[in-house]
Tab-separated table of C-alpha atoms in Angstrom:
chain	number	residue	atom	x	y	z
A	46	MET	CA	150.319	132.985	126.992
A	47	PRO	CA	153.274	135.443	127.015
A	48	VAL	CA	153.429	137.664	130.089
A	49	SER	CA	154.370	141.386	129.821
A	50	PRO	CA	157.646	142.599	131.383
A	51	ASP	CA	155.537	144.803	133.644
A	52	ALA	CA	153.776	141.799	135.150
A	53	ARG	CA	156.961	139.780	135.252
A	54	ALA	CA	158.684	142.638	137.144
A	55	LEU	CA	156.165	142.058	139.916
A	56	VAL	CA	157.344	138.533	140.673
A	57	SER	CA	160.930	138.337	139.472
A	58	PRO	CA	162.152	141.874	139.181
A	59	ALA	CA	165.874	141.179	138.993
A	60	ALA	CA	165.546	138.965	135.899
A	61	ALA	CA	162.864	141.203	134.331
A	62	PHE	CA	165.011	144.348	134.595
A	63	ARG	CA	168.168	142.613	133.457
A	64	ASP	CA	166.385	141.500	130.296
A	65	LEU	CA	164.767	144.889	129.708
A	66	ALA	CA	168.149	146.604	130.081
A	67	ARG	CA	169.460	144.559	127.116
A	68	GLU	CA	166.795	145.980	124.777
A	69	ALA	CA	167.597	148.800	122.410
A	70	ASN	CA	167.988	152.291	123.838
A	71	GLY	CA	165.951	155.424	123.591
A	72	GLY	CA	163.507	157.334	121.513
A	73	ALA	CA	160.535	159.580	122.153
A	74	TRP	CA	158.026	156.680	122.261
A	75	VAL	CA	160.162	154.770	124.767
A	76	LEU	CA	160.170	157.862	126.941
A	77	MET	CA	156.424	158.341	126.835
A	78	ARG	CA	154.853	154.892	126.499
A	79	ARG	CA	154.871	153.767	130.116
A	80	PRO	CA	154.102	157.124	131.734
A	81	LEU	CA	151.111	157.351	129.321
A	82	TRP	CA	150.073	153.777	130.210
A	83	LEU	CA	150.200	154.684	133.921
A	84	LEU	CA	148.044	157.708	133.260
A	85	LEU	CA	145.525	155.559	131.334
A	86	ALA	CA	145.316	153.279	134.373
A	87	ILE	CA	144.903	156.145	136.765
A	88	GLY	CA	142.337	157.868	134.592
A	89	SER	CA	140.360	154.643	134.267
A	90	THR	CA	140.382	154.149	138.039
A	91	VAL	CA	139.216	157.739	138.605
A	92	SER	CA	136.434	157.249	136.055
A	93	ILE	CA	135.130	154.080	137.786
A	94	LEU	CA	135.471	155.435	141.280
A	95	ALA	CA	134.097	158.933	140.711
A	96	GLY	CA	131.557	158.355	137.983
A	97	GLY	CA	130.623	154.682	138.300
A	98	ARG	CA	131.385	154.175	134.642
A	99	LEU	CA	134.363	154.063	132.251
A	100	THR	CA	134.045	157.076	130.040
A	101	ALA	CA	136.591	159.083	128.035
A	102	ARG	CA	135.495	162.320	129.730
A	103	LEU	CA	136.531	161.091	133.179
A	104	VAL	CA	139.522	159.031	132.001
A	105	VAL	CA	141.093	162.154	130.432
A	106	ASP	CA	140.130	164.338	133.372
A	107	GLY	CA	141.637	161.871	135.817
A	108	ALA	CA	144.774	161.624	133.732
A	109	ILE	CA	145.122	165.389	133.653
A	110	SER	CA	144.507	165.593	137.391
A	111	PHE	CA	147.292	163.074	138.164
A	112	ALA	CA	149.729	164.028	135.376
A	113	PHE	CA	151.851	165.541	138.138
A	114	ILE	CA	152.859	162.031	139.239
A	115	PRO	CA	154.815	160.996	136.112
A	116	LEU	CA	156.127	164.514	135.809
A	117	PHE	CA	157.572	164.533	139.339
A	118	GLU	CA	158.778	160.970	138.972
A	119	ILE	CA	160.709	161.852	135.760
A	120	ALA	CA	162.067	165.126	137.264
A	121	ALA	CA	163.295	163.211	140.331
A	122	LEU	CA	164.937	160.614	138.084
A	123	ALA	CA	166.711	163.391	136.162
A	124	VAL	CA	168.253	164.495	139.488
A	125	VAL	CA	169.228	160.986	140.487
A	126	ALA	CA	170.609	160.220	136.964
A	127	ARG	CA	173.189	162.991	137.355
A	128	ARG	CA	174.903	160.748	139.985
A	129	MET	CA	175.131	157.795	137.521
A	130	PRO	CA	177.522	156.937	134.699
A	131	GLN	CA	175.749	157.328	131.322
A	132	ARG	CA	175.218	153.639	130.502
A	133	VAL	CA	171.702	153.953	129.152
A	134	ALA	CA	169.784	156.715	127.474
A	135	PHE	CA	167.532	158.791	129.806
A	136	SER	CA	164.452	157.703	127.846
A	137	ARG	CA	165.326	154.066	128.543
A	138	ALA	CA	165.879	154.828	132.214
A	139	VAL	CA	162.413	156.411	132.331
A	140	ASP	CA	160.917	153.370	130.652
A	141	LEU	CA	162.576	151.054	133.195
A	142	LEU	CA	161.426	153.248	136.042
A	143	PHE	CA	157.778	153.107	134.989
A	144	THR	CA	157.925	149.375	134.435
A	145	ALA	CA	158.143	149.256	138.253
A	146	SER	CA	154.649	150.781	138.573
A	147	GLY	CA	153.102	147.302	138.590
A	148	PRO	CA	152.221	147.259	142.330
A	149	TRP	CA	150.272	150.489	141.909
A	150	ILE	CA	148.508	149.110	138.792
A	151	VAL	CA	147.464	146.032	140.791
A	152	TRP	CA	146.253	148.342	143.635
A	153	MET	CA	144.220	150.443	141.182
A	154	LEU	CA	142.727	147.332	139.534
A	155	ALA	CA	141.666	146.043	142.914
A	156	ALA	CA	140.139	149.355	143.912
A	157	SER	CA	138.303	149.535	140.634
A	158	ALA	CA	137.087	145.976	140.984
A	159	VAL	CA	135.679	146.664	144.462
A	160	ALA	CA	134.092	149.955	143.368
A	161	SER	CA	132.574	148.118	140.364
A	162	VAL	CA	130.529	145.782	142.513
A	163	VAL	CA	129.702	147.583	145.795
A	164	GLU	CA	126.798	149.972	146.100
A	165	ALA	CA	127.474	153.716	146.402
A	166	GLU	CA	126.212	153.665	149.979
A	167	ASP	CA	128.813	150.998	150.859
A	168	LEU	CA	131.888	152.851	149.482
A	169	PRO	CA	132.305	155.034	152.619
A	170	ARG	CA	132.700	151.809	154.636
A	171	TRP	CA	135.907	151.209	152.623
A	172	THR	CA	137.264	154.727	152.885
A	173	ALA	CA	136.159	155.903	156.381
A	174	GLY	CA	134.579	152.920	158.074
A	175	PRO	CA	135.048	149.414	159.281
A	176	ARG	CA	136.824	148.283	156.056
A	177	ASP	CA	139.256	151.156	155.765
A	178	TRP	CA	141.959	148.992	157.318
A	179	ILE	CA	141.817	146.825	154.190
A	180	VAL	CA	142.565	149.831	152.014
A	181	ALA	CA	145.342	150.931	154.398
A	182	ALA	CA	146.868	147.400	154.474
A	183	ALA	CA	146.664	147.130	150.695
A	184	THR	CA	148.330	150.536	150.297
A	185	GLY	CA	151.055	149.594	152.697
A	186	ALA	CA	151.665	146.322	150.848
A	187	ALA	CA	151.727	148.238	147.511
A	188	ILE	CA	154.292	150.666	148.872
A	189	LEU	CA	156.630	147.856	150.068
A	190	TRP	CA	156.145	145.927	146.831
A	191	PHE	CA	156.782	149.030	144.771
A	192	VAL	CA	159.950	149.997	146.693
A	193	ARG	CA	161.319	146.446	146.270
A	194	THR	CA	160.496	146.540	142.522
A	195	GLU	CA	162.038	150.017	141.988
A	196	PHE	CA	165.217	148.967	143.844
A	197	HIS	CA	165.740	146.442	141.027
A	198	VAL	CA	165.330	149.189	138.405
A	199	PHE	CA	168.489	150.777	139.789
A	200	ARG	CA	170.273	147.521	140.733
A	201	ASP	CA	169.588	145.386	137.649
A	202	GLY	CA	168.148	147.709	135.013
A	203	LEU	CA	170.669	150.489	135.492
A	204	THR	CA	173.434	148.134	136.802
A	205	ARG	CA	174.261	149.940	139.982
A	206	SER	CA	175.932	148.328	142.977
A	207	ARG	CA	173.637	147.304	145.860
A	208	ALA	CA	174.707	150.282	147.934
A	209	ASP	CA	174.393	152.786	145.115
A	210	ALA	CA	171.032	151.342	144.077
A	211	ALA	CA	169.776	151.731	147.655
A	212	ARG	CA	170.996	155.318	147.725
A	213	ASP	CA	169.481	156.086	144.277
A	214	LEU	CA	166.189	154.595	145.409
A	215	ALA	CA	166.139	156.570	148.706
A	216	LEU	CA	166.929	159.856	146.911
A	217	HIS	CA	164.412	159.199	144.116
A	218	ARG	CA	161.607	158.341	146.526
A	219	ALA	CA	162.416	161.303	148.807
A	220	LEU	CA	162.317	163.759	145.915
A	221	ALA	CA	159.360	162.326	144.059
A	222	TRP	CA	157.110	161.529	147.051
A	223	SER	CA	157.816	164.862	148.728
A	224	ALA	CA	156.922	166.865	145.646
A	225	GLU	CA	153.812	164.750	144.914
A	226	THR	CA	152.589	165.075	148.526
A	227	VAL	CA	153.073	168.840	148.532
A	228	TYR	CA	151.282	169.205	145.171
A	229	PHE	CA	148.400	166.870	145.966
A	230	PHE	CA	147.564	168.156	149.453
A	231	GLY	CA	148.531	171.717	148.600
A	232	PHE	CA	147.224	174.408	150.865
A	233	ALA	CA	145.801	171.901	153.283
A	234	LEU	CA	149.273	170.628	154.222
A	235	TRP	CA	150.316	173.621	156.339
A	236	PRO	CA	147.245	173.632	158.689
A	237	MET	CA	147.475	169.815	158.845
A	238	MET	CA	151.067	170.037	160.025
A	239	VAL	CA	150.231	172.837	162.469
A	240	GLY	CA	147.389	170.764	163.752
A	241	MET	CA	149.632	167.747	164.217
A	242	LEU	CA	152.236	169.709	166.066
A	243	ARG	CA	149.675	171.282	168.468
B	776	MET	CA	151.480	142.854	115.191
B	777	MET	CA	149.664	142.704	118.488
B	778	PRO	CA	149.399	139.193	119.987
B	779	ALA	CA	145.862	137.778	120.165
B	780	GLY	CA	145.518	137.944	123.966
B	781	ARG	CA	146.510	141.532	124.199
B	782	LEU	CA	144.349	142.403	121.197
B	783	ALA	CA	141.404	140.817	122.948
B	784	ALA	CA	142.150	142.858	126.100
B	785	ALA	CA	142.310	146.028	124.005
B	786	VAL	CA	138.990	145.223	122.378
B	787	VAL	CA	137.333	144.543	125.748
B	788	PHE	CA	138.675	147.825	127.106
B	789	ALA	CA	137.561	149.773	124.025
B	790	ALA	CA	134.111	148.198	124.149
B	791	SER	CA	133.785	149.054	127.835
B	792	LEU	CA	134.766	152.617	127.103
B	793	ALA	CA	132.184	152.815	124.349
B	794	ALA	CA	129.474	151.389	126.698
B	795	GLY	CA	130.374	153.937	129.388
B	796	MET	CA	130.278	156.811	126.883
B	797	LEU	CA	126.859	155.732	125.609
B	798	ALA	CA	125.562	155.819	129.190
B	799	ASP	CA	127.285	159.066	130.063
B	800	ARG	CA	124.567	161.589	129.337
B	801	PRO	CA	123.116	164.196	131.685
B	802	PRO	CA	119.686	163.093	132.921
B	803	ALA	CA	116.612	165.088	132.020
B	804	GLN	CA	116.346	167.960	134.498
B	805	PRO	CA	112.725	168.970	134.913
B	806	GLN	CA	112.148	172.262	136.682
B	807	ILE	CA	110.667	171.633	140.159
B	808	GLU	CA	108.494	174.208	141.955
B	809	ILE	CA	107.075	173.606	145.408
B	810	GLY	CA	105.374	176.102	147.677
B	811	GLY	CA	106.018	178.942	145.335
B	812	TYR	CA	109.800	178.286	145.274
B	813	ARG	CA	112.038	176.845	142.617
B	814	VAL	CA	113.774	173.791	144.063
B	815	LEU	CA	117.489	173.319	143.140
B	816	ALA	CA	119.591	170.201	143.770
B	817	VAL	CA	122.862	171.452	145.230
B	818	ASP	CA	126.128	170.004	146.452
B	819	LEU	CA	127.933	172.597	148.573
B	820	HIS	CA	131.120	170.696	149.377
B	821	THR	CA	133.300	169.397	146.499
B	822	HIS	CA	137.079	169.190	146.023
B	823	SER	CA	139.104	169.377	142.828
B	824	SER	CA	142.513	168.049	142.001
B	825	MET	CA	143.971	171.562	142.114
B	826	TRP	CA	145.749	171.140	145.465
B	827	SER	CA	142.746	169.868	147.311
B	828	ASP	CA	143.360	166.104	147.044
B	829	GLY	CA	140.440	165.583	144.724
B	830	ALA	CA	140.512	163.450	141.593
B	831	LEU	CA	138.771	165.690	139.031
B	832	THR	CA	139.782	169.082	137.645
B	833	PRO	CA	137.533	172.111	138.474
B	834	TRP	CA	135.951	171.850	135.009
B	835	GLY	CA	135.644	168.058	135.439
B	836	LEU	CA	133.626	168.662	138.619
B	837	VAL	CA	131.192	170.864	136.635
B	838	LEU	CA	130.678	168.250	133.939
B	839	GLU	CA	130.254	165.506	136.509
B	840	ALA	CA	127.693	167.651	138.389
B	841	GLU	CA	125.653	167.792	135.142
B	842	ARG	CA	125.704	163.968	134.922
B	843	GLN	CA	124.648	163.732	138.579
B	844	GLY	CA	121.575	165.835	137.998
B	845	LEU	CA	122.808	168.723	140.129
B	846	ASP	CA	121.692	172.308	139.484
B	847	ALA	CA	124.512	173.913	141.411
B	848	ILE	CA	127.732	173.080	143.245
B	849	ALA	CA	130.216	174.893	145.450
B	850	ILE	CA	133.890	174.092	144.718
B	851	THR	CA	135.468	174.289	148.094
B	852	GLY	CA	139.241	174.130	147.900
B	853	HIS	CA	141.149	173.354	151.084
B	854	ASN	CA	142.095	176.808	152.329
B	855	SER	CA	141.934	178.053	148.707
B	856	VAL	CA	139.428	179.684	146.353
B	857	LEU	CA	141.497	179.288	143.152
B	858	ASP	CA	139.855	176.096	141.922
B	859	GLY	CA	136.369	177.556	142.696
B	860	ARG	CA	137.250	180.579	140.596
B	861	LEU	CA	138.337	178.335	137.670
B	862	GLY	CA	135.263	176.133	137.874
B	863	ARG	CA	132.927	179.079	138.078
B	864	ALA	CA	134.521	180.667	134.974
B	865	PHE	CA	134.152	177.340	133.091
B	866	ALA	CA	130.508	176.887	134.189
B	867	ARG	CA	129.604	180.390	133.090
B	868	ALA	CA	131.037	179.719	129.597
B	869	ALA	CA	129.969	176.132	129.002
B	870	SER	CA	127.456	174.660	131.424
B	871	ARG	CA	123.966	175.088	132.924
B	872	VAL	CA	125.335	174.243	136.393
B	873	ILE	CA	125.668	177.225	138.784
B	874	VAL	CA	129.101	177.164	140.443
B	875	LEU	CA	129.581	179.025	143.768
B	876	GLN	CA	133.103	179.904	144.595
B	877	GLY	CA	133.949	178.429	148.017
B	878	GLU	CA	136.547	177.208	150.459
B	879	GLU	CA	136.853	174.577	153.115
B	880	ILE	CA	138.644	176.207	155.936
B	881	LEU	CA	140.733	173.494	157.550
B	882	SER	CA	141.751	174.619	161.024
B	883	ASP	CA	142.953	171.328	162.369
B	884	PRO	CA	142.353	169.942	164.846
B	885	ASP	CA	139.636	172.441	165.784
B	886	TYR	CA	137.102	172.689	163.000
B	887	HIS	CA	136.417	172.344	159.305
B	888	LEU	CA	134.179	175.128	157.982
B	889	ILE	CA	132.677	175.589	154.475
B	890	ALA	CA	132.581	179.095	153.088
B	891	VAL	CA	130.212	179.445	150.179
B	892	GLY	CA	130.040	182.525	147.987
B	893	VAL	CA	133.324	184.111	149.080
B	894	ARG	CA	135.697	185.896	146.737
B	895	GLU	CA	138.886	185.821	148.797
B	896	ARG	CA	140.478	183.121	151.006
B	897	VAL	CA	139.525	183.180	154.672
B	898	GLY	CA	142.464	182.464	156.966
B	899	PHE	CA	142.507	179.264	159.021
B	900	GLY	CA	144.294	180.414	162.130
B	901	GLN	CA	141.388	181.986	163.936
B	902	ARG	CA	138.422	181.074	166.117
B	903	ALA	CA	135.391	179.609	164.335
B	904	ALA	CA	133.241	182.610	165.228
B	905	ASP	CA	135.862	184.975	163.736
B	906	ALA	CA	136.108	182.879	160.567
B	907	ILE	CA	132.326	182.965	160.203
B	908	ASP	CA	132.334	186.741	160.596
B	909	ALA	CA	135.014	186.958	157.900
B	910	ILE	CA	132.811	184.823	155.554
B	911	HIS	CA	129.811	187.087	156.284
B	912	ARG	CA	131.783	190.205	155.550
B	913	GLN	CA	132.355	188.817	151.987
B	914	GLY	CA	128.612	188.110	151.615
B	915	GLY	CA	129.176	184.363	151.981
B	916	VAL	CA	127.469	181.643	153.911
B	917	ALA	CA	129.162	179.562	156.646
B	918	ILE	CA	128.463	175.843	157.009
B	919	ALA	CA	129.927	173.432	159.564
B	920	ALA	CA	131.565	170.658	157.598
B	921	HIS	CA	130.922	167.128	158.937
B	922	PRO	CA	130.647	168.387	162.497
B	923	ILE	CA	131.393	165.125	164.285
B	924	ARG	CA	132.018	165.199	168.041
B	925	GLU	CA	135.721	166.010	167.788
B	926	PHE	CA	134.903	169.399	166.193
B	927	TRP	CA	132.154	170.454	168.637
B	928	ARG	CA	134.512	172.249	171.067
B	929	ALA	CA	135.402	174.847	168.430
B	930	TYR	CA	131.765	175.847	167.948
B	931	ASP	CA	131.152	177.841	171.096
B	932	ALA	CA	127.993	179.879	171.637
B	933	ALA	CA	129.303	182.768	169.536
B	934	ALA	CA	130.050	180.455	166.593
B	935	LEU	CA	126.742	178.628	166.862
B	936	GLN	CA	124.852	181.905	166.898
B	937	ARG	CA	126.593	183.018	163.652
B	938	LEU	CA	126.568	179.699	161.750
B	939	ASP	CA	124.254	179.519	158.668
B	940	GLY	CA	124.203	175.743	158.094
B	941	ALA	CA	125.515	172.347	159.208
B	942	GLU	CA	126.063	169.179	157.249
B	943	ILE	CA	123.571	166.599	158.468
B	944	CYS	CA	123.950	164.201	155.522
B	945	HIS	CA	127.537	163.329	154.592
B	946	PRO	CA	129.039	160.073	153.255
B	947	LEU	CA	130.540	159.481	156.689
B	948	ILE	CA	127.094	158.506	157.956
B	949	TYR	CA	127.226	155.436	155.767
B	950	GLY	CA	130.797	154.614	156.833
B	951	ARG	CA	130.828	154.843	160.621
B	952	GLU	CA	128.290	153.967	163.238
B	953	GLY	CA	127.123	156.854	165.358
B	954	VAL	CA	128.043	159.626	162.949
B	955	GLN	CA	124.448	160.250	161.943
B	956	GLN	CA	123.454	160.779	165.597
B	957	GLU	CA	126.447	163.126	166.074
B	958	LEU	CA	125.472	165.297	163.124
B	959	GLU	CA	121.849	165.387	164.279
B	960	ALA	CA	122.932	166.361	167.798
B	961	PHE	CA	125.100	169.169	166.451
B	962	ALA	CA	122.308	170.519	164.275
B	963	ALA	CA	119.962	170.546	167.210
B	964	ARG	CA	122.270	172.964	169.065
B	965	ALA	CA	121.769	175.857	166.663
B	966	ARG	CA	119.205	177.243	164.293
B	967	VAL	CA	120.970	176.209	161.062
B	968	ALA	CA	120.038	175.190	157.531
B	969	ALA	CA	120.173	171.415	157.022
B	970	ILE	CA	122.865	170.646	154.495
B	971	GLY	CA	123.634	167.460	152.589
B	972	SER	CA	127.043	167.313	150.911
B	973	SER	CA	129.139	164.638	149.205
B	974	ASP	CA	132.509	166.110	150.168
B	975	ALA	CA	133.483	164.793	146.776
B	976	HIS	CA	137.149	163.757	146.484
B	977	GLY	CA	136.660	161.350	143.622
B	978	VAL	CA	135.810	158.221	145.552
B	979	GLY	CA	132.069	157.762	145.285
B	980	PRO	CA	129.642	159.947	143.350
B	981	MET	CA	129.269	163.677	143.668
B	982	GLY	CA	125.831	164.604	145.008
B	983	PHE	CA	125.681	161.383	146.996
B	984	CYS	CA	124.270	163.568	149.790
B	985	ARG	CA	122.682	166.734	148.381
B	986	THR	CA	120.709	169.742	149.511
B	987	PHE	CA	117.434	170.818	148.015
B	988	VAL	CA	117.461	174.586	148.173
B	989	PHE	CA	114.194	176.497	147.819
B	990	VAL	CA	115.075	179.624	145.912
B	991	ARG	CA	113.184	182.629	144.692
B	992	ASP	CA	115.470	182.899	141.674
B	993	ALA	CA	117.907	180.323	140.303
B	994	THR	CA	121.113	182.330	140.651
B	995	GLU	CA	124.132	182.406	142.901
B	996	SER	CA	122.652	185.139	144.971
B	997	GLY	CA	119.276	183.365	145.059
B	998	ILE	CA	120.922	180.258	146.493
B	999	LEU	CA	122.876	182.280	149.107
B	1000	GLU	CA	119.688	184.086	150.136
B	1001	ALA	CA	117.785	180.797	150.527
B	1002	LEU	CA	120.625	179.272	152.629
B	1003	ARG	CA	120.629	182.313	154.937
B	1004	ALA	CA	116.832	181.953	155.300
B	1005	ARG	CA	117.340	178.184	156.067
B	1006	ARG	CA	115.036	177.158	153.204
B	1007	THR	CA	116.528	173.688	152.634
B	1008	VAL	CA	115.449	170.071	152.683
B	1009	VAL	CA	117.808	167.111	152.897
B	1010	PHE	CA	116.951	163.442	152.425
B	1011	GLY	CA	119.164	161.398	154.725
B	1012	ARG	CA	119.685	157.726	155.418
B	1013	GLY	CA	116.615	155.564	155.185
B	1014	SER	CA	113.458	157.654	155.475
B	1015	ALA	CA	114.991	160.579	157.353
B	1016	VAL	CA	114.166	164.063	156.084
B	1017	TYR	CA	115.677	167.231	157.564
B	1018	GLY	CA	115.251	170.913	157.122
B	1019	ASP	CA	112.669	173.691	157.398
B	1020	PRO	CA	109.611	171.973	158.953
B	1021	ALA	CA	107.147	173.675	156.626
B	1022	LEU	CA	109.186	172.777	153.554
B	1023	VAL	CA	109.755	169.210	154.784
B	1024	ARG	CA	105.986	168.762	155.034
B	1025	LEU	CA	105.663	169.896	151.398
B	1026	ALA	CA	108.644	167.945	150.110
B	1027	ALA	CA	108.850	164.717	152.072
B	1028	ASP	CA	106.452	162.772	149.937
B	1029	ASP	CA	107.462	164.366	146.615
B	1030	ALA	CA	108.816	161.513	144.510
B	1031	ARG	CA	110.703	163.954	142.262
B	1032	LEU	CA	112.856	165.021	145.264
B	1033	ARG	CA	113.072	161.698	147.011
B	1034	ASP	CA	114.143	159.860	143.848
B	1035	GLY	CA	116.351	162.784	142.795
B	1036	ALA	CA	118.196	162.650	146.131
B	1037	ARG	CA	120.181	159.642	144.996
B	1038	PRO	CA	123.130	159.934	142.557
B	1039	THR	CA	122.518	158.779	139.003
B	1040	ARG	CA	125.339	156.308	138.663
B	1041	ARG	CA	125.833	152.581	138.397
B	1042	THR	CA	122.180	152.188	137.533
B	1043	GLY	CA	122.115	150.783	134.002
B	1044	VAL	CA	123.410	147.770	132.169
B	1045	LEU	CA	125.847	149.884	130.148
B	1046	ASP	CA	127.371	151.296	133.355
B	1047	THR	CA	127.903	147.799	134.724
B	1048	ILE	CA	129.397	146.562	131.484
B	1049	SER	CA	131.701	149.557	131.307
B	1050	ARG	CA	132.943	149.118	134.911
B	1051	ILE	CA	133.525	145.430	134.930
B	1052	GLY	CA	134.732	145.189	131.292
B	1053	GLY	CA	137.023	148.138	131.945
B	1054	VAL	CA	138.711	146.382	134.899
B	1055	ILE	CA	139.053	143.156	132.860
B	1056	GLY	CA	140.426	144.926	129.813
B	1057	LEU	CA	142.907	146.991	131.817
B	1058	ALA	CA	144.100	143.895	133.656
B	1059	GLY	CA	144.606	142.069	130.340
B	1060	LEU	CA	146.539	144.994	128.908
B	1061	PHE	CA	148.798	144.976	131.978
B	1062	VAL	CA	149.480	141.243	132.179
B	1063	LEU	CA	149.697	140.160	128.558
B	1064	ARG	CA	152.782	140.839	126.488
B	1065	GLY	CA	152.153	142.889	123.411
B	1066	ALA	CA	152.573	145.968	121.352
B	1067	LEU	CA	153.707	148.235	124.117
B	1068	GLN	CA	156.820	146.147	124.731
B	1069	ASN	CA	157.540	145.600	121.063
B	1070	LEU	CA	157.570	149.193	119.917
């Protein structure tokens, strides 16, 4: 059975992004398709975790809630892209970037699978109890896997040198993750930081 | 044309969504009266995705509260009342759920304090007793949020004397050993209303722990008055019941409350189909090559 480029990018990212880069450039659908797919996955995960069922009401609400993620990712890419020679259309670059979301999709599928089978009373054991280390370890693994995959977006998809790809990755992650963290934690961030410093 | 494998995944996902939507109806909400009071199911500690690391929008919280059989919620943004204001406006226009504007005052590492029924933000950089006074000046109610041992130092005699309520049922009691005993020990230090809250962030159901509030009238001010008068009952882990002793005697064996204390999720066949089918369908759409790549 043919495997999607998104899944292929998980295991052999260099080859997957080299092949994707050869595909035709641009267009509005190319710009939107993978950010929308990521939002569908996020919305579905929110629906299963928060409501215990997959329903359009919660999928849409979860997608709206986390729409800031693709927006900040694309904005950060726009900043990084200014440092690059214009070899590919921006819409294609966005498409390549979001093809690297696979590790987070796997993480969300795993979280949804666990939440699908455990009782509501047992969920806190995974988030604030004896099993929270599993979630922390899975998140750490997803971050490492994702960073490795995204490096190949710049190195093989956007044909940057190793050093430039590493710099692009560092800048993109710094911009996107900082903005996402500030937005998500919002007003809680300042007292948290004050508390940590005390 | 979409390849067969991916088409099958899309069909499984769509069928799961349809099953979930069929099951996604608010439960019947009979009016409960005990001891001359109207009894409301309330969750006084919820977070939205508007800068409070929740997963649902303020209006999404209101719609989910309906599905979880809640009569009222407080939307308690982290050091913010904006999302509560939005949720309250939405509820007034489109829902039977009463929304109280609130705030969770995070004053790390000292205390987390719920302010219910406030109009303006209460600052975090002050003693707990002073924060409680600021809440009272706005006509609000102050509730100690998940007062585990590490927060006890902030609640000195002045704070305990002023406090209106303390969470005694919180999802943490199911996660960590000893938390239940710590919440009970804290509640025993002051004359406070027993509160059950889900601290809903989007992982686990809203109303997972809830408070039954015995009101004279089913309004925002009626709920605040009942909280100030400590007229609450909370069903905790196992057979534990907390709250006003006279009301606990009336409510403890009432099946409507005991059964209603649990969230209405993951109960039916359709729910199970939608969850498991949804994960399988989504995984198929991710792994199998198809239309997304060809367009």
